[in-house]
Short mmCIF file of C-alpha atoms (C1' of nucleotides) in Angstrom, two decimals:
data_model
loop_
_atom_site.label_atom_id
_atom_site.label_comp_id
_atom_site.label_asym_id
_atom_site.label_seq_id
_atom_site.Cartn_x
_atom_site.Cartn_y
_atom_site.Cartn_z
CA MET A 1 -0.04 -0.20 0.25
CA ILE A 2 1.24 3.23 -1.19
CA THR A 3 0.29 6.35 0.86
CA PRO A 4 -2.61 8.28 -1.21
CA GLU A 5 -0.69 11.49 -0.55
CA LEU A 6 2.18 10.27 -2.22
CA LEU A 7 0.22 8.54 -5.22
CA GLU A 8 -1.73 11.86 -5.65
CA LYS A 9 1.72 14.24 -5.80
CA TYR A 10 2.65 11.55 -9.07
CA GLY A 11 -0.39 12.53 -10.59
CA ALA A 12 -2.46 9.38 -9.35
CA VAL A 13 -6.72 10.19 -10.04
CA LYS A 14 -9.59 8.94 -8.41
CA LYS A 15 -12.06 6.63 -10.59
CA SER A 16 -15.16 5.27 -9.77
CA PHE A 17 -16.63 1.80 -10.82
CA ASP A 18 -19.89 0.09 -10.44
CA LYS A 19 -20.84 -2.80 -8.80
CA ASN A 20 -19.73 -5.60 -11.85
CA GLU A 21 -17.64 -3.31 -13.75
CA ILE A 22 -14.61 -4.43 -15.74
CA ILE A 23 -11.60 -2.71 -14.58
CA PHE A 24 -9.15 -3.98 -17.36
CA GLU A 25 -9.11 -6.97 -19.25
CA GLU A 26 -7.08 -10.00 -20.66
CA GLY A 27 -5.33 -9.54 -23.28
CA ILE A 28 -4.85 -6.11 -23.07
CA PHE A 29 -1.44 -4.23 -22.35
CA PRO A 30 -1.42 -2.39 -18.80
CA SER A 31 -0.93 1.40 -18.55
CA ASN A 32 -1.52 1.94 -15.32
CA TYR A 33 -0.82 0.97 -11.63
CA TYR A 34 -4.37 0.19 -9.09
CA GLN A 35 -4.84 0.71 -5.94
CA ILE A 36 -8.27 0.33 -4.18
CA LEU A 37 -9.48 3.14 -1.96
CA SER A 38 -12.98 1.61 -1.18
CA GLY A 39 -14.88 -1.13 -2.52
CA GLU A 40 -13.35 -4.93 -3.88
CA VAL A 41 -11.80 -5.95 -6.68
CA LYS A 42 -11.40 -9.99 -8.11
CA MET A 43 -9.04 -10.72 -10.91
CA SER A 44 -10.09 -13.76 -12.63
CA ASN A 45 -10.23 -15.79 -15.95
CA TYR A 46 -12.57 -17.40 -17.88
CA ASN A 47 -12.29 -20.55 -20.02
CA ASP A 48 -13.92 -21.30 -23.14
CA ASP A 49 -16.97 -22.43 -21.97
CA GLY A 50 -17.43 -19.50 -19.47
CA ARG A 51 -16.08 -20.90 -16.48
CA GLU A 52 -14.67 -19.07 -14.02
CA PHE A 53 -11.43 -19.06 -11.79
CA ILE A 54 -10.61 -16.15 -9.54
CA GLN A 55 -6.63 -15.58 -9.31
CA GLY A 56 -7.05 -13.40 -6.25
CA ILE A 57 -9.98 -10.74 -4.28
CA PHE A 58 -8.31 -7.47 -3.06
CA TYR A 59 -9.76 -4.68 -0.59
CA LYS A 60 -9.37 -1.22 0.35
CA ASN A 61 -5.66 -0.45 0.36
CA GLN A 62 -4.59 -3.28 -1.79
CA SER A 63 -3.25 -2.77 -5.27
CA PHE A 64 -3.73 -5.26 -8.34
CA GLY A 65 -2.74 -5.90 -11.74
CA GLU A 66 0.82 -4.93 -11.41
CA PRO A 67 2.93 -8.16 -12.91
CA PRO A 68 2.52 -7.41 -16.49
CA LEU A 69 2.71 -3.46 -15.69
CA PHE A 70 6.94 -4.36 -14.94
CA LEU A 71 7.18 -7.29 -17.90
CA ASN A 72 5.51 -4.86 -20.67
CA GLN A 73 3.08 -8.24 -21.14
CA LYS A 74 -0.71 -8.56 -21.40
CA TYR A 75 -2.83 -8.84 -18.38
CA PRO A 76 -3.47 -12.59 -17.89
CA ALA A 77 -6.75 -12.25 -16.67
CA ASN A 78 -9.95 -9.62 -16.16
CA ALA A 79 -9.84 -7.49 -13.29
CA ILE A 80 -13.85 -6.54 -12.10
CA ALA A 81 -15.38 -4.55 -9.21
CA VAL A 82 -17.56 -6.94 -6.55
CA GLU A 83 -18.67 -4.01 -4.88
CA ASP A 84 -19.04 -0.35 -6.19
CA SER A 85 -15.27 0.79 -5.60
CA GLU A 86 -12.64 3.40 -5.62
CA ILE A 87 -9.70 2.97 -7.04
CA PHE A 88 -6.33 5.28 -7.43
CA LEU A 89 -5.07 4.70 -11.22
CA LEU A 90 -1.29 6.12 -11.67
CA PRO A 91 -0.30 6.06 -15.19
CA LYS A 92 3.08 3.55 -15.87
CA VAL A 93 5.57 6.62 -16.39
CA ASN A 94 4.41 8.24 -13.17
CA PHE A 95 4.58 5.08 -11.54
CA ILE A 96 8.15 4.24 -12.41
CA LYS A 97 9.47 7.64 -11.88
CA MET A 98 7.74 7.53 -8.39
CA LEU A 99 9.76 3.83 -7.75
CA GLU A 100 12.98 5.63 -9.30
CA GLU A 101 12.76 8.28 -6.59
CA ASN A 102 11.47 6.36 -3.43
CA PRO A 103 13.51 3.32 -3.58
CA LYS A 104 11.64 2.27 -0.25
CA ILE A 105 8.51 2.01 -2.17
CA SER A 106 10.41 -0.69 -4.07
CA ILE A 107 10.58 -3.15 -0.79
CA LYS A 108 7.18 -2.62 -0.48
CA ILE A 109 6.37 -3.68 -3.56
CA ILE A 110 8.30 -6.66 -3.16
CA GLU A 111 7.00 -7.44 -0.15
CA ASN A 112 3.28 -7.58 -1.91
CA LEU A 113 4.25 -9.42 -4.55
CA ALA A 114 6.30 -11.85 -2.51
CA GLN A 115 2.88 -12.09 -0.27
CA ARG A 116 1.11 -13.29 -3.45
CA LEU A 117 3.06 -15.29 -4.81
CA TYR A 118 3.35 -17.35 -1.55
CA TYR A 119 -0.31 -17.34 -1.78
CA LYS A 120 -0.33 -18.69 -5.41
CA SER A 121 1.99 -21.37 -4.64
CA VAL A 122 0.36 -22.88 -1.34
CA MET A 123 -3.29 -22.95 -3.47
CA ALA A 124 -1.55 -24.51 -6.83
CA ALA A 125 -0.32 -27.35 -4.84
CA GLU A 126 -3.45 -28.18 -2.68
CA ILE A 127 -5.70 -27.40 -6.21
CA SER A 128 -3.39 -29.83 -7.91
CA THR A 129 -2.93 -32.78 -5.38
CA GLN A 130 -5.29 -32.23 -2.90
CA GLU A 131 -9.23 -33.27 -2.08
CA PRO A 132 -12.02 -31.22 -1.72
CA GLU A 133 -12.19 -31.13 1.88
CA HIS A 134 -8.58 -30.37 2.24
CA ARG A 135 -8.64 -27.32 -0.52
CA VAL A 136 -11.72 -25.50 0.73
CA LEU A 137 -9.69 -25.27 4.41
CA LYS A 138 -6.25 -24.11 3.23
CA LEU A 139 -8.62 -21.49 1.23
CA ILE A 140 -10.83 -20.33 4.48
CA ASP A 141 -7.55 -20.71 6.62
CA HIS A 142 -5.49 -19.14 4.29
CA GLY A 143 -8.41 -16.22 4.09
CA ILE A 144 -8.57 -16.11 7.65
CA ALA A 145 -4.80 -14.42 7.89
CA TYR A 146 -4.98 -12.53 4.23
CA PHE A 147 -8.34 -11.41 3.64
CA ASN A 148 -10.63 -9.15 5.55
CA PHE A 149 -12.59 -11.95 7.70
CA GLN A 150 -14.22 -10.70 10.93
CA LYS A 151 -14.20 -12.62 14.10
CA ASP A 152 -17.18 -12.49 16.15
CA LYS A 153 -18.73 -15.38 19.34
CA ASN A 154 -19.10 -18.07 16.66
CA GLY A 155 -15.44 -17.43 15.28
CA TYR A 156 -13.91 -15.93 11.99
CA LEU A 157 -16.84 -15.66 9.48
CA ILE A 158 -15.90 -16.64 5.84
CA ASN A 159 -17.53 -14.10 3.87
CA PHE A 160 -17.30 -16.17 0.55
CA THR A 161 -20.08 -17.03 -1.22
CA ARG A 162 -20.13 -20.83 -1.79
CA GLN A 163 -19.35 -20.04 -5.52
CA GLN A 164 -17.03 -18.24 -4.61
CA ILE A 165 -14.95 -20.61 -2.84
CA GLY A 166 -15.85 -22.92 -5.78
CA ASP A 167 -14.25 -20.23 -8.23
CA LEU A 168 -11.01 -20.03 -6.08
CA THR A 169 -10.51 -23.71 -5.71
CA GLY A 170 -11.50 -24.83 -8.81
CA LEU A 171 -14.26 -27.33 -7.99
CA ARG A 172 -17.84 -26.60 -8.64
CA VAL A 173 -20.64 -24.85 -6.40
CA GLU A 174 -22.27 -28.36 -5.93
CA THR A 175 -18.76 -29.72 -4.67
CA VAL A 176 -18.56 -26.81 -2.56
CA ILE A 177 -21.80 -27.02 -0.72
CA ARG A 178 -21.35 -30.59 -0.23
CA THR A 179 -17.79 -30.21 0.93
CA ILE A 180 -18.58 -27.40 3.85
CA LYS A 181 -21.45 -29.91 5.14
CA ALA A 182 -18.84 -32.81 5.37
CA LEU A 183 -16.21 -30.45 6.96
CA GLU A 184 -19.31 -29.19 9.32
CA LYS A 185 -20.05 -32.62 10.58
CA LYS A 186 -16.53 -33.39 11.14
CA GLY A 187 -16.63 -30.07 13.86
CA GLU A 188 -13.63 -28.26 11.17
CA LEU A 189 -16.35 -25.21 10.80
CA LYS A 190 -19.78 -24.24 11.94
CA ILE A 191 -22.92 -23.52 9.34
CA ILE A 192 -25.13 -20.88 11.43
CA ASN A 193 -27.91 -20.23 9.19
CA ARG A 194 -26.06 -20.92 6.04
CA LYS A 195 -23.11 -18.72 6.82
CA VAL A 196 -19.62 -20.41 7.20
CA TYR A 197 -17.74 -19.72 10.73
CA ARG A 198 -14.33 -20.84 11.34
CA MET B 1 20.46 -12.62 -12.06
CA ILE B 2 22.67 -10.85 -9.77
CA THR B 3 26.44 -10.74 -11.16
CA PRO B 4 28.78 -13.05 -9.10
CA GLU B 5 30.94 -10.41 -8.45
CA LEU B 6 28.03 -8.57 -6.53
CA LEU B 7 27.08 -11.53 -4.52
CA GLU B 8 31.05 -12.51 -3.77
CA LYS B 9 31.57 -8.72 -2.59
CA TYR B 10 28.84 -9.21 -0.22
CA GLY B 11 29.86 -12.51 1.27
CA ALA B 12 28.01 -15.36 -1.03
CA VAL B 13 29.50 -18.88 -0.86
CA LYS B 14 29.46 -21.56 -3.48
CA LYS B 15 27.98 -24.65 -2.34
CA SER B 16 27.76 -27.68 -4.61
CA PHE B 17 24.68 -30.07 -4.31
CA ASP B 18 24.28 -33.88 -5.88
CA LYS B 19 21.50 -34.57 -7.83
CA ASN B 20 18.46 -35.63 -5.72
CA GLU B 21 19.66 -33.41 -2.79
CA ILE B 22 17.25 -31.75 -1.04
CA ILE B 23 18.60 -27.70 -0.86
CA PHE B 24 16.13 -26.38 1.72
CA GLU B 25 12.70 -27.90 3.34
CA GLU B 26 9.40 -27.48 3.34
CA GLY B 27 8.00 -25.44 7.05
CA ILE B 28 11.87 -24.18 7.52
CA PHE B 29 12.54 -20.63 7.95
CA PRO B 30 14.85 -19.33 5.45
CA SER B 31 18.31 -18.07 5.92
CA ASN B 32 19.84 -17.41 2.62
CA TYR B 33 19.48 -16.18 -0.80
CA TYR B 34 19.94 -18.80 -3.65
CA GLN B 35 21.63 -18.20 -7.12
CA ILE B 36 22.19 -21.11 -9.46
CA LEU B 37 25.99 -21.15 -10.91
CA SER B 38 25.41 -24.27 -12.54
CA GLY B 39 22.65 -27.52 -12.58
CA GLU B 40 19.23 -27.61 -12.12
CA VAL B 41 16.58 -26.80 -9.29
CA LYS B 42 13.19 -27.75 -9.00
CA MET B 43 11.00 -26.77 -5.68
CA SER B 44 7.96 -29.21 -5.44
CA ASN B 45 5.57 -30.12 -2.75
CA TYR B 46 4.48 -33.87 -1.80
CA ASN B 47 0.86 -34.47 -0.43
CA ASP B 48 -0.02 -36.89 2.13
CA ASP B 49 0.45 -40.00 0.13
CA GLY B 50 3.52 -38.84 -1.76
CA ARG B 51 2.13 -37.27 -4.60
CA GLU B 52 4.38 -34.25 -5.84
CA PHE B 53 3.38 -30.99 -7.16
CA ILE B 54 6.50 -28.88 -8.95
CA GLN B 55 6.25 -25.38 -8.27
CA GLY B 56 9.18 -24.70 -10.67
CA ILE B 57 11.92 -25.23 -12.25
CA PHE B 58 14.90 -23.20 -12.17
CA TYR B 59 18.47 -23.53 -14.37
CA LYS B 60 21.89 -21.25 -14.40
CA ASN B 61 21.43 -17.84 -13.30
CA GLN B 62 18.11 -18.02 -11.89
CA SER B 63 17.25 -17.21 -8.12
CA PHE B 64 14.62 -19.59 -6.11
CA GLY B 65 13.17 -19.29 -2.65
CA GLU B 66 12.65 -15.41 -2.23
CA PRO B 67 9.25 -15.17 -1.06
CA PRO B 68 9.45 -16.59 1.91
CA LEU B 69 12.51 -14.83 2.61
CA PHE B 70 11.30 -11.42 2.60
CA LEU B 71 8.21 -12.27 4.44
CA ASN B 72 9.85 -14.04 7.32
CA GLN B 73 7.64 -17.44 6.74
CA LYS B 74 8.24 -20.78 5.88
CA TYR B 75 9.28 -22.25 3.23
CA PRO B 76 5.95 -23.60 1.16
CA ALA B 77 7.64 -26.52 -0.62
CA ASN B 78 11.30 -28.02 -1.14
CA ALA B 79 14.25 -27.30 -3.01
CA ILE B 80 15.67 -29.87 -4.69
CA ALA B 81 18.92 -30.62 -6.84
CA VAL B 82 17.56 -32.25 -10.25
CA GLU B 83 21.06 -32.30 -11.47
CA ASP B 84 24.62 -31.63 -9.87
CA SER B 85 24.57 -28.13 -8.96
CA GLU B 86 26.73 -25.12 -7.74
CA ILE B 87 24.82 -22.50 -6.01
CA PHE B 88 25.69 -19.51 -4.45
CA LEU B 89 24.25 -19.08 -0.99
CA LEU B 90 24.23 -15.11 0.09
CA PRO B 91 23.42 -14.92 4.21
CA LYS B 92 20.11 -13.01 4.68
CA VAL B 93 21.43 -10.15 6.37
CA ASN B 94 23.66 -9.67 4.00
CA PHE B 95 20.91 -9.90 0.94
CA ILE B 96 19.22 -7.10 2.68
CA LYS B 97 22.10 -4.95 3.08
CA MET B 98 23.25 -5.29 -0.19
CA LEU B 99 19.56 -4.72 -1.63
CA GLU B 100 19.71 -1.34 0.48
CA GLU B 101 22.81 -0.30 -1.40
CA ASN B 102 22.18 -1.02 -4.45
CA PRO B 103 18.32 0.20 -5.56
CA LYS B 104 18.51 -1.17 -8.98
CA ILE B 105 18.78 -4.59 -7.46
CA SER B 106 15.10 -4.22 -6.32
CA ILE B 107 14.01 -3.61 -9.73
CA LYS B 108 15.39 -6.65 -10.86
CA ILE B 109 14.01 -8.98 -7.95
CA ILE B 110 10.36 -7.13 -8.76
CA GLU B 111 10.85 -7.90 -12.82
CA ASN B 112 11.79 -11.79 -11.34
CA LEU B 113 8.85 -12.00 -9.06
CA ALA B 114 6.31 -10.57 -11.25
CA GLN B 115 7.88 -13.08 -13.86
CA ARG B 116 6.94 -15.66 -11.75
CA LEU B 117 3.50 -14.44 -10.68
CA TYR B 118 2.48 -14.46 -13.99
CA TYR B 119 3.49 -18.19 -14.86
CA LYS B 120 1.62 -19.02 -11.52
CA SER B 121 -1.20 -17.23 -13.03
CA VAL B 122 -1.15 -18.54 -15.83
CA MET B 123 -0.59 -22.18 -14.62
CA ALA B 124 -3.66 -21.86 -11.48
CA ALA B 125 -6.52 -20.96 -14.31
CA GLU B 126 -5.13 -23.93 -16.54
CA ILE B 127 -5.04 -26.56 -13.89
CA SER B 128 -8.46 -25.34 -12.29
CA THR B 129 -10.72 -24.94 -15.44
CA GLN B 130 -8.62 -26.63 -18.40
CA GLU B 131 -8.85 -30.03 -19.87
CA PRO B 132 -5.45 -31.91 -20.00
CA GLU B 133 -4.58 -31.40 -23.85
CA HIS B 134 -5.38 -27.60 -22.80
CA ARG B 135 -2.73 -27.73 -19.91
CA VAL B 136 0.01 -29.82 -21.48
CA LEU B 137 0.21 -27.50 -24.26
CA LYS B 138 -0.07 -24.30 -22.33
CA LEU B 139 3.06 -25.45 -20.07
CA ILE B 140 5.05 -26.48 -22.93
CA ASP B 141 4.72 -23.07 -24.57
CA HIS B 142 5.46 -21.38 -21.36
CA GLY B 143 8.73 -23.42 -21.61
CA ILE B 144 9.21 -22.16 -24.73
CA ALA B 145 9.62 -18.65 -23.73
CA TYR B 146 10.85 -19.37 -20.20
CA PHE B 147 12.61 -22.67 -19.64
CA ASN B 148 15.69 -23.59 -21.88
CA PHE B 149 14.11 -25.61 -24.48
CA GLN B 150 16.26 -26.06 -27.52
CA LYS B 151 14.81 -25.55 -30.93
CA ASP B 152 16.63 -27.78 -33.93
CA LYS B 153 14.98 -29.09 -36.97
CA ASN B 154 12.07 -30.86 -35.36
CA GLY B 155 11.57 -27.97 -33.56
CA TYR B 156 11.82 -26.99 -30.29
CA LEU B 157 12.97 -30.11 -27.91
CA ILE B 158 11.05 -30.52 -24.76
CA ASN B 159 13.06 -32.06 -22.20
CA PHE B 160 10.89 -32.74 -19.75
CA THR B 161 9.90 -36.27 -19.21
CA ARG B 162 6.27 -37.27 -18.97
CA GLN B 163 6.69 -37.71 -15.17
CA GLN B 164 8.06 -34.07 -14.78
CA ILE B 165 5.03 -32.70 -17.18
CA GLY B 166 2.33 -34.40 -14.77
CA ASP B 167 3.69 -33.45 -11.67
CA LEU B 168 3.82 -29.44 -13.33
CA THR B 169 0.25 -29.47 -14.28
CA GLY B 170 -1.34 -32.00 -11.36
CA LEU B 171 -1.83 -34.75 -14.23
CA ARG B 172 -1.10 -38.15 -13.62
CA VAL B 173 1.91 -39.51 -15.86
CA GLU B 174 -0.30 -42.17 -17.92
CA THR B 175 -2.69 -39.27 -18.30
CA VAL B 176 -0.11 -37.25 -19.77
CA ILE B 177 0.93 -39.89 -22.21
CA ARG B 178 -2.17 -40.41 -23.81
CA THR B 179 -2.48 -36.74 -23.97
CA ILE B 180 0.65 -36.16 -25.54
CA LYS B 181 -0.36 -39.06 -28.11
CA ALA B 182 -3.66 -37.56 -28.70
CA LEU B 183 -1.79 -34.09 -29.50
CA GLU B 184 0.60 -35.48 -31.56
CA LYS B 185 -2.55 -37.12 -33.87
CA LYS B 186 -3.96 -33.26 -34.08
CA GLY B 187 -0.47 -32.04 -35.06
CA GLU B 188 -0.09 -29.90 -32.24
CA LEU B 189 3.68 -31.74 -31.76
CA LYS B 190 5.73 -34.42 -32.80
CA ILE B 191 7.24 -37.55 -31.22
CA ILE B 192 10.49 -38.49 -32.48
CA ASN B 193 11.56 -41.86 -30.66
CA ARG B 194 9.96 -40.92 -27.37
CA LYS B 195 11.12 -37.25 -27.71
CA VAL B 196 8.58 -34.59 -27.51
CA TYR B 197 9.02 -31.60 -30.10
CA ARG B 198 6.99 -28.75 -30.92
"C1'" DC C 1 -45.00 -5.52 -0.91
"C1'" DT C 2 -43.92 -7.81 -5.10
"C1'" DT C 3 -41.27 -9.82 -8.54
"C1'" DG C 4 -36.86 -11.25 -10.31
"C1'" DT C 5 -32.46 -13.05 -8.92
"C1'" DT C 6 -28.72 -15.04 -6.60
"C1'" DT C 7 -27.58 -18.28 -3.34
"C1'" DT C 8 -28.00 -22.64 -0.74
"C1'" DA C 9 -29.71 -27.29 -1.30
"C1'" DT C 10 -30.13 -32.29 -2.78
"C1'" DG C 11 -30.99 -36.52 -5.50
"C1'" DA C 12 -29.68 -39.22 -9.59
"C1'" DT C 13 -26.74 -39.89 -13.48
"C1'" DT C 14 -22.53 -39.23 -16.22
"C1'" DT C 15 -17.64 -39.35 -17.27
"C1'" DA C 16 -12.94 -38.55 -17.50
"C1'" DA C 17 -9.12 -38.78 -15.47
"C1'" DG C 18 -7.30 -41.70 -11.64
"C1'" DT C 19 -5.95 -46.42 -10.61
"C1'" DC C 20 -4.12 -50.89 -11.03
"C1'" DA C 21 -1.52 -53.94 -13.75
"C1'" DT C 22 1.48 -55.18 -16.57
"C1'" DA C 23 5.89 -54.78 -19.90
"C1'" DA C 24 9.38 -53.26 -23.28
"C1'" DA C 25 12.34 -49.71 -24.20
"C1'" DA C 26 15.95 -46.48 -22.51
"C1'" DT C 27 19.12 -45.02 -19.31
"C1'" DA C 28 22.32 -44.79 -15.12
"C1'" DC C 29 25.51 -47.24 -12.86
"C1'" DA C 30 28.60 -50.06 -10.71
"C1'" DT D 1 28.71 -55.42 -19.45
"C1'" DG D 2 25.33 -57.01 -17.13
"C1'" DT D 3 21.80 -55.18 -13.48
"C1'" DA D 4 19.13 -52.24 -11.44
"C1'" DT D 5 16.32 -48.59 -12.11
"C1'" DT D 6 13.86 -45.18 -15.02
"C1'" DT D 7 10.73 -43.93 -18.39
"C1'" DT D 8 7.53 -44.57 -21.92
"C1'" DA D 9 3.59 -47.40 -23.19
"C1'" DT D 10 -1.34 -49.87 -23.01
"C1'" DG D 11 -5.39 -51.95 -21.65
"C1'" DA D 12 -9.16 -52.79 -18.26
"C1'" DC D 13 -11.60 -51.02 -14.30
"C1'" DT D 14 -12.87 -47.63 -10.95
"C1'" DT D 15 -14.03 -43.61 -8.58
"C1'" DA D 16 -14.98 -38.98 -7.15
"C1'" DA D 17 -16.35 -34.80 -8.77
"C1'" DA D 18 -19.05 -32.82 -12.61
"C1'" DT D 19 -23.12 -32.73 -14.44
"C1'" DC D 20 -28.33 -32.22 -14.81
"C1'" DA D 21 -32.27 -31.47 -12.65
"C1'" DT D 22 -35.18 -29.02 -9.70
"C1'" DA D 23 -36.61 -26.21 -5.29
"C1'" DA D 24 -36.66 -23.68 -1.44
"C1'" DA D 25 -34.67 -19.64 1.32
"C1'" DA D 26 -32.79 -15.51 0.92
"C1'" DC D 27 -31.79 -11.08 -0.75
"C1'" DA D 28 -31.98 -7.42 -4.02
"C1'" DA D 29 -34.49 -3.37 -6.64
"C1'" DG D 30 -38.25 -1.24 -8.16
#
DNA sequence: CTTGTTTTATGATTTAAGTCATAAAATACA
DNA sequence: TGTATTTTATGACTTAAATCATAAAACAAG
């Protein structure tokens, strides 16, 4: 997260996106650095028959879409507002200038990329070798540490829909629903009027 | 890739690893920066029943295992020498000092992490939504761009075993063998005495 | 408040990839 | 050079998750 003051000093502008509005699309070349001021954004892919895979979900103060910006490559996925969102856009040249003039920002960027790489490593191994219950629990436990799940008397509220869990783990909704029920039966999590707690 | 001179200036030491020797293990805390001088290294996970998932394969001049080093987190996977290898080890404190004193290195690190994140994004979407033929072709095409595949009169030689392709794509050997045959039949690749070309 | 949409839910059925068994060819190695 | 191990290969069979169908509950929007 880069402070709004610094972003604005280098010419970042605020832009509003409606719920479900596309922020950028797979296949286009990046021209901005994006950082969320408010709202929620997902990055995802759609395969040929419309099946979605969610690469990640991002919240307030988080940035997204940097890798292709640094590599001059096309975006490998779409960015879509999950809620009405306000986002800082900083043009690439200004962003690079900011990095050059503020070496400490580089360290922040590195830590951020490292964190995302870590998540992807863990989930990649899960998705390709583990069974549904393991995958879902791993996602949830990661979410408790890194997404903004709130804790109350029932435990952490997992505020993902079953569909989202499926799209993040490579499972179908029905499988997620059945898996969550099985995990409840085993005492790994609680379902209180359809909401999932851990 | 950081030049050997700079690495040595900050106290990096060369270490030899035999084929199949473990360089570091999942679950331990990082204490070094690793960069390959010669040889080949894989990072991989093993699930409960011994099934392997290869996170990535690294060659001469490439570094690996940085994310947990920056995050002070445990390694999420094992690093193993695929061939006899010589590797530079630079202790963490020296590495951090080197970064602070050489801001341009940060940019290189960022680009490297960005590249790996890009690969993981692409493969994650493949593994969770695409069928075997699509997955295998994507891996191969990525490999042509980023692994050291050599081109000859038959095309690019894909110097991965069927098992490795399986462990990189989350498929079983038999499935990979059948998939490669199907792809050959469709003219997507060639098999010349058991070697795969594209 | 009513209506339309999304989310959760469950049962029956299908299927693609995994598993198991077995073996030949190639390669490593001692 | 001979033996052991790894890699590629194929057929038969099993199975876990996907698919399909259908619906109730919850939520959102006008």
